[in-house]
């Protein structure tokens, strides 16, 4: 019910007394107002700005957040007000909707922010009043187009892992930047199109005289050479067309598309010429067919985006062009008729018929003015000048529409390209932030471990490494820690992962100690499956890396050891069980009995680790610098 | 054949219309896009008092939960996509989408494809404030992917694989191909008492209650809110 009407309900009910005398049946009982409470003022605190309104105002629209019991979820008991952590500016519009029944859209507001707010308050955007609805719809459509553009380009660029050969070929054709082969193909076809067009042009240039005959065009003088060139070009074009036909996802649609028609028209004359014999009758038609060879130049539109935009503009302005044509035709007919009858009287007039005057009218209206037909009578001259003036007007009118269309489409394309370029940078930044968060976990894990190590070794130092993370962060890290415990694997960062695989592979293949062994997924399986068979003594260069790893293992055991009553037993068990193979412990529920082998020789006790200072990951050094040291060493 | 001729006729009519429009120069109107406005599924939860009675949360806790819920999903329901996105933010290392899918199915008790606030809060109430029995039953329901009352090895494999997917690639020690399978084998060895290849609810409850570590870890998230 609209806002104002609810206020008149008591009046309508009171006026119902007028029916009572004529009523046939007894009246139903009136609904009792159970909680007959006074209409109270509600305070709505939206991000600090307080709005006040009557409760009944809000209850006018019971299917929105403010009008239903949903707002009780936002009631603050302490201050006895409803607190919403949202934008106060938009809330002003929303509250006005309750008061007046009309929802307005403020022009300065971002469309998606406004939509979000409306969704939050449970208000359908259709209720926006007529005064603002047009603007709202326009902005929304613009936004939707922009999002669709983004999505389209995203879909084009997403690398699907398993594409069939046909699909890869089609993608290579449509988007030459996907692979070098596609790029090569693109440039080769472009080159051959250019060659073909140039030969067509040069064929007709007079090439100097052969002694004993008149001047010949180059095409006839070097006919063999030109024929070979033409054959080569047509072969390339045919192969390209057939490949595209094969790769097209929908062959029927491909055949009907404009580009394929241009392709066919470009190569048909050659084949027809091959088939036809040198017959006098048909050679005339054959010559006409050669004209179609010039359509090869349209094949360039695949290579040039500007051409495509021009074509698209003409297509989208088809109605304007049609209008232009129609009005021109009208004006031509009118003026041609007038000029004909005006010039009929004069002698030796070139205006022999109305169709003959068409030429004069067109030339005059487009302000060309060749001068091969000029009016001689006074009336003719007057009408001729009117003709040229109106010509300027009629042509100038639709042209700006076409130009503005072209400009809009061109700028849209520019914007799409710019956005695509920016998107890459944006995604890269988002990815950096994401790795930042995962690195934060690893970093805090090391710090947390080191903190625990400090506690466990009984030092009563108050200083904790790094600041204590916020509660949310520590809870998040606890969650990730639980995941680690569930799977009994730890998170490490990329560098250490690659190092682990590199050194384990280097251990297994001591002859091929090439640093180019990167951690491919195939390599990981080999390096992990061979882990248990390691028996070789490690060369010196690998010591710091493994020491770091053993530090990790040590710290893992520390965590697990903290569950055990005595710490020393775990450390001694470390020494005793140094030579055990790596036993993957898959029991999630049992935490205490994880045994991880230390691949270093037993002499390297935890105490001994702190001896060589530069490479030691002692409890107080900065772990990332150690990692960088390690990287330098093992990259030998 | 008749459809072909009909199509030809339609095409011809359209062509004639286009020519006519060109000749008479009618400027084309903006295509009035029939925008099917997505009917905003706006769901209002039941009253605060009712929810407080149905779950083990206090009013204040429900308010906090609802505010977070409404922030992510103003329409009042979570669909699977949103759920996966939210869940993936907590596990940036790996791919959380498979596990989020199973979680979503466990939350969506009525299998409607969307989780309302009531479902959300009911499940949270079980997980955080429920009895051990209820928690274990909820977990059994999570593992039972096809909801047939039994967990077989394939279902367990899927769940464990999903959990391992969340770890991502960079782990220490490096994840082998058969780590999940070994994990599942150990699990089945423990849980499947009568060795018939499936775990029923009773077997599950019994085995879990025997294990102290599991019992202890179930109490881990008592003070989440």
XYZ file of N, CA, C and O in Angstrom, chain A residues 63-65 68 70 72-75 77-78 86 119-120 122-124 126 137 140-141 318-319 322-323 326 434 437-438 476 478-480 483 486-487 489-492 494 497 500 528 549 553 586-590, chain B residues 22-23 25-28 33 35 37 40 42 44-48 51 60 62-63 66-67 70-71 74 90-93 117 163-164 166-167 169-175 179 182-183 186 190 211 213-214 220-221:
408
model
N 7.881 -5.965 3.644
C 8.753 -6.955 3.005
C 10.143 -6.407 2.753
O 10.844 -6.838 1.848
N 10.531 -5.424 3.502
C 11.899 -4.912 3.410
C 12.576 -5.146 4.751
O 11.939 -5.527 5.720
N 13.849 -4.889 4.794
C 14.585 -5.141 6.031
C 14.060 -4.277 7.156
O 13.788 -4.752 8.259
N 10.481 -5.203 8.588
C 10.181 -6.523 9.135
C 10.970 -6.744 10.412
O 11.690 -5.866 10.870
N 13.484 -8.361 10.668
C 14.894 -8.568 10.379
C 15.741 -7.489 11.031
O 16.911 -7.702 11.347
N 15.602 -6.488 13.879
C 15.967 -6.826 15.244
C 17.358 -7.399 15.334
O 18.006 -7.329 16.384
N 17.848 -7.970 14.234
C 19.211 -8.495 14.253
C 20.231 -7.386 14.393
O 21.390 -7.643 14.697
N 19.810 -6.172 14.131
C 20.759 -5.061 14.177
C 20.513 -4.167 15.383
O 21.047 -3.071 15.459
N 19.696 -4.655 16.342
C 19.354 -3.833 17.477
C 20.460 -3.904 18.511
O 20.899 -4.993 18.898
N 21.456 -3.471 22.159
C 20.779 -3.408 23.445
C 21.272 -2.257 24.297
O 20.519 -1.626 25.034
N 22.580 -1.990 24.181
C 23.156 -1.000 25.102
C 22.629 0.390 24.819
O 22.292 1.139 25.719
N 26.520 0.866 7.328
C 26.414 1.071 5.884
C 26.566 2.547 5.552
O 26.802 3.368 6.426
N 19.921 -3.923 -2.318
C 19.817 -5.357 -2.036
C 19.891 -5.603 -0.541
O 19.184 -6.461 -0.006
N 20.739 -4.850 0.140
C 20.860 -5.031 1.587
C 19.551 -4.723 2.286
O 19.115 -5.471 3.161
N 16.703 -4.821 1.064
C 15.599 -5.636 0.570
C 14.606 -4.875 -0.275
O 13.430 -5.215 -0.302
N 15.048 -3.851 -0.974
C 14.151 -3.033 -1.797
C 14.424 -3.351 -3.254
O 15.573 -3.353 -3.697
N 13.354 -3.600 -3.988
C 13.518 -3.900 -5.413
C 13.751 -2.607 -6.179
O 13.056 -1.631 -5.955
N 12.900 -1.805 -9.002
C 11.816 -1.406 -9.904
C 10.956 -0.302 -9.326
O 10.225 0.357 -10.044
N 18.300 3.142 -15.308
C 18.389 2.061 -16.287
C 19.579 2.254 -17.216
O 20.285 1.319 -17.562
N 22.740 1.445 -15.469
C 22.851 0.009 -15.207
C 23.243 -0.739 -16.479
O 24.072 -1.643 -16.446
N 22.667 -0.312 -17.596
C 22.972 -0.987 -18.846
C 24.433 -0.773 -19.214
O 25.131 -1.704 -19.644
N 23.479 1.417 -40.415
C 22.818 1.076 -41.663
C 21.560 1.905 -41.860
O 21.269 2.362 -42.969
N 20.839 2.147 -40.789
C 19.598 2.900 -40.957
C 19.875 4.350 -41.298
O 19.168 4.941 -42.121
N 20.814 4.430 -44.839
C 19.622 4.242 -45.658
C 18.826 5.529 -45.766
O 18.337 5.881 -46.851
N 18.730 6.221 -44.647
C 18.003 7.486 -44.657
C 18.678 8.480 -45.582
O 18.032 9.194 -46.351
N 18.024 7.553 -49.120
C 16.636 7.813 -49.516
C 16.391 9.296 -49.743
O 15.787 9.700 -50.750
N 47.650 -11.979 -2.447
C 47.262 -13.312 -1.968
C 48.473 -14.072 -1.469
O 48.431 -14.703 -0.421
N 49.377 -12.951 1.836
C 48.664 -13.508 2.985
C 49.174 -14.907 3.294
O 49.295 -15.290 4.452
N 49.483 -15.684 2.238
C 49.972 -17.032 2.542
C 51.373 -16.955 3.118
O 51.737 -17.724 4.001
N 42.978 -17.396 12.042
C 43.168 -17.907 10.684
C 44.381 -18.829 10.644
O 44.353 -19.893 10.021
N 45.595 -20.477 13.069
C 45.266 -21.728 13.757
C 44.517 -22.669 12.842
O 44.754 -23.881 12.835
N 43.616 -22.096 12.035
C 42.857 -22.924 11.091
C 43.792 -23.592 10.097
O 43.674 -24.796 9.822
N 44.743 -22.809 9.564
C 45.665 -23.406 8.601
C 46.535 -24.456 9.266
O 46.871 -25.483 8.673
N 44.705 -27.621 9.427
C 44.720 -28.314 8.136
C 46.033 -29.057 7.951
O 46.074 -30.190 7.463
N 45.873 -32.145 9.892
C 44.983 -33.160 9.328
C 45.707 -33.969 8.264
O 45.581 -35.188 8.199
N 46.444 -33.265 7.422
C 47.074 -33.968 6.319
C 48.494 -34.381 6.629
O 49.120 -35.085 5.855
N 51.078 -32.683 6.439
C 52.041 -32.032 5.566
C 52.065 -30.570 5.937
O 51.086 -30.052 6.450
N 53.171 -29.920 5.683
C 53.274 -28.520 6.058
C 53.229 -27.630 4.832
O 53.630 -28.030 3.749
N 52.843 -26.403 5.078
C 52.954 -25.407 4.016
C 54.378 -24.881 4.003
O 54.917 -24.543 5.048
N 54.950 -24.805 2.834
C 56.211 -24.071 2.729
C 56.092 -23.171 1.511
O 55.179 -23.343 0.711
N 57.481 -21.255 -2.045
C 57.912 -21.815 -3.323
C 59.403 -22.068 -3.375
O 59.852 -23.108 -3.879
N 60.422 -25.123 -1.517
C 59.907 -26.314 -2.187
C 60.805 -26.693 -3.336
O 61.179 -27.861 -3.503
N 64.049 -28.084 -2.077
C 63.930 -29.454 -1.597
C 64.003 -30.432 -2.747
O 64.715 -31.433 -2.693
N 60.415 -37.407 -4.585
C 59.792 -37.838 -3.342
C 59.793 -39.338 -3.209
O 59.913 -39.872 -2.131
N 66.189 -27.403 6.458
C 65.102 -28.360 6.432
C 65.044 -29.138 7.726
O 64.007 -29.425 8.272
N 62.203 -29.693 10.419
C 61.774 -30.971 10.976
C 61.885 -30.932 12.482
O 61.054 -31.448 13.202
N 50.085 -41.544 8.306
C 48.821 -41.111 7.754
C 47.703 -41.093 8.760
O 46.568 -40.881 8.431
N 48.011 -41.352 9.990
C 46.911 -41.387 10.944
C 46.667 -39.987 11.471
O 47.497 -39.414 12.133
N 45.545 -39.460 11.126
C 45.287 -38.087 11.534
C 45.053 -37.978 13.016
O 45.378 -37.010 13.648
N 44.470 -38.985 13.582
C 44.069 -38.830 14.970
C 45.251 -38.938 15.911
O 45.212 -38.446 17.007
N 46.329 -39.581 15.454
C 47.447 -39.745 16.374
C 48.523 -38.745 16.031
O 49.048 -38.728 14.943
N 15.118 0.565 -44.705
C 16.185 1.364 -45.284
C 15.608 2.445 -46.190
O 16.045 3.586 -46.172
N 14.608 2.035 -46.981
C 14.057 2.975 -47.966
C 13.359 4.119 -47.264
O 13.567 5.276 -47.577
N 13.781 5.050 -44.403
C 14.681 5.796 -43.538
C 14.239 5.878 -42.101
O 14.523 6.859 -41.423
N 13.503 4.882 -41.643
C 13.141 4.953 -40.220
C 14.392 4.657 -39.409
O 15.022 3.630 -39.560
N 14.746 5.598 -38.562
C 15.904 5.389 -37.725
C 15.566 4.339 -36.683
O 14.529 4.404 -36.054
N 16.466 3.401 -36.533
C 16.139 2.283 -35.643
C 16.112 2.756 -34.211
O 16.970 3.505 -33.770
N 15.750 -3.857 -24.693
C 16.158 -5.162 -24.203
C 15.165 -5.620 -23.162
O 14.949 -4.951 -22.164
N 14.940 -6.984 -20.426
C 15.817 -7.437 -19.354
C 14.997 -8.182 -18.343
O 14.175 -7.609 -17.646
N 14.765 -9.038 -15.232
C 15.398 -8.700 -13.966
C 15.463 -9.957 -13.126
O 14.479 -10.635 -12.930
N 14.974 -11.001 -7.453
C 15.843 -11.022 -6.295
C 15.234 -11.914 -5.241
O 14.205 -11.587 -4.669
N 14.801 -12.691 -2.097
C 15.104 -12.026 -0.840
C 14.468 -12.831 0.272
O 13.248 -12.997 0.313
N 13.925 -13.490 4.272
C 14.029 -12.938 5.617
C 14.074 -14.085 6.604
O 13.258 -14.987 6.512
N 14.979 -14.065 7.511
C 15.000 -15.161 8.471
C 13.864 -15.018 9.484
O 13.223 -13.979 9.566
N 13.655 -16.088 10.204
C 12.628 -16.025 11.250
C 13.074 -15.049 12.312
O 14.208 -14.611 12.335
N 12.177 -14.770 13.208
C 12.488 -13.780 14.228
C 13.641 -14.223 15.109
O 13.987 -15.394 15.220
N 14.206 -13.219 15.731
C 15.378 -13.451 16.561
C 15.036 -14.388 17.717
O 15.816 -15.281 18.073
N 14.816 -18.023 16.571
C 16.121 -18.621 16.307
C 16.857 -18.888 17.606
O 17.534 -19.906 17.759
N 22.857 -12.050 21.162
C 23.968 -11.243 20.687
C 24.779 -12.007 19.647
O 25.193 -11.473 18.630
N 23.737 -14.378 17.744
C 22.976 -14.480 16.509
C 23.067 -13.185 15.718
O 23.160 -13.201 14.494
N 23.041 -12.071 16.446
C 23.153 -10.793 15.745
C 24.477 -10.693 15.007
O 24.538 -10.290 13.838
N 24.447 -12.902 12.028
C 23.611 -12.435 10.930
C 24.239 -11.268 10.199
O 24.128 -11.155 8.987
N 24.914 -10.425 10.949
C 25.514 -9.268 10.280
C 26.566 -9.725 9.280
O 26.624 -9.222 8.163
N 24.764 -11.354 6.305
C 24.067 -10.416 5.431
C 25.037 -9.581 4.624
O 24.738 -9.165 3.508
N 26.210 -9.352 5.201
C 27.204 -8.576 4.476
C 27.630 -9.269 3.191
O 27.742 -8.645 2.143
N 23.549 -10.164 0.627
C 22.449 -9.272 0.979
C 21.090 -9.874 0.657
O 20.099 -9.479 1.252
N 39.970 -18.276 2.674
C 40.691 -18.690 3.870
C 41.831 -19.634 3.554
O 42.695 -19.854 4.382
N 41.813 -20.208 2.382
C 42.861 -21.162 2.035
C 43.512 -20.735 0.741
O 43.242 -21.294 -0.313
N 44.379 -19.730 0.831
C 44.949 -19.184 -0.398
C 45.977 -20.099 -1.044
O 46.306 -19.911 -2.203
N 46.449 -21.121 -0.302
C 47.522 -21.917 -0.882
C 47.016 -22.850 -1.954
O 47.640 -23.040 -2.976
N 19.745 -18.426 6.150
C 20.389 -18.127 7.409
C 20.024 -19.155 8.474
O 20.853 -19.515 9.313
N 40.445 -32.480 0.788
C 41.206 -31.845 1.871
C 42.653 -31.654 1.436
O 43.254 -30.603 1.664
N 43.193 -32.648 0.763
C 44.578 -32.500 0.326
C 44.712 -31.440 -0.756
O 45.754 -30.787 -0.860
N 43.343 -28.685 -0.726
C 43.440 -27.376 -0.088
C 44.870 -27.049 0.320
O 45.186 -25.898 0.576
N 45.697 -28.085 0.396
C 47.071 -27.813 0.818
C 47.847 -27.117 -0.282
O 48.784 -26.384 -0.013
N 50.307 -26.979 -3.748
C 51.440 -27.722 -4.273
C 52.645 -27.649 -3.353
O 53.417 -28.597 -3.236
N 52.817 -26.508 -2.703
C 54.070 -26.293 -1.988
C 53.938 -26.789 -0.561
O 53.587 -26.048 0.347
N 54.188 -28.050 -0.379
C 54.065 -28.602 0.958
C 55.370 -29.282 1.312
O 56.195 -29.583 0.462
N 55.514 -29.501 2.568
C 56.663 -30.275 3.013
C 56.174 -31.327 3.966
O 55.520 -30.966 4.961
N 56.408 -32.564 3.822
C 57.057 -33.204 2.679
C 56.156 -33.161 1.446
O 54.962 -32.978 1.564
N 56.767 -33.367 0.312
C 56.027 -33.180 -0.926
C 54.921 -34.222 -1.012
O 55.096 -35.367 -0.636
N 53.768 -33.788 -1.498
C 52.617 -34.674 -1.587
C 52.831 -35.709 -2.682
O 53.059 -35.369 -3.830
N 49.297 -40.541 -1.349
C 49.128 -40.166 0.057
C 47.664 -40.183 0.474
O 47.336 -40.741 1.519
N 46.502 -43.803 0.965
C 47.007 -44.427 2.193
C 46.251 -43.900 3.397
O 45.903 -44.645 4.316
N 46.004 -42.577 3.344
C 45.254 -41.950 4.420
C 43.905 -42.628 4.583
O 43.478 -42.968 5.695
N 44.113 -46.179 6.060
C 44.283 -46.196 7.517
C 42.949 -45.900 8.196
O 42.571 -46.556 9.176
N 40.609 -48.349 10.676
C 40.204 -48.047 12.030
C 38.702 -48.061 12.202
O 38.177 -48.535 13.196
N 38.460 -43.087 20.365
C 39.740 -42.415 20.138
C 39.776 -41.106 20.923
O 38.984 -40.215 20.687
N 42.027 -38.707 20.936
C 42.446 -37.517 20.204
C 41.282 -36.894 19.470
O 41.121 -35.680 19.445
N 40.480 -37.744 18.860
C 39.333 -37.208 18.129
C 38.400 -36.505 19.109
O 37.944 -35.383 18.857
N 37.630 -28.425 20.199
C 38.626 -27.390 19.943
C 38.008 -26.021 19.721
O 38.536 -25.017 20.171
N 36.894 -26.004 18.991
C 36.384 -24.703 18.545
C 35.238 -24.228 19.412
O 34.277 -23.646 18.939
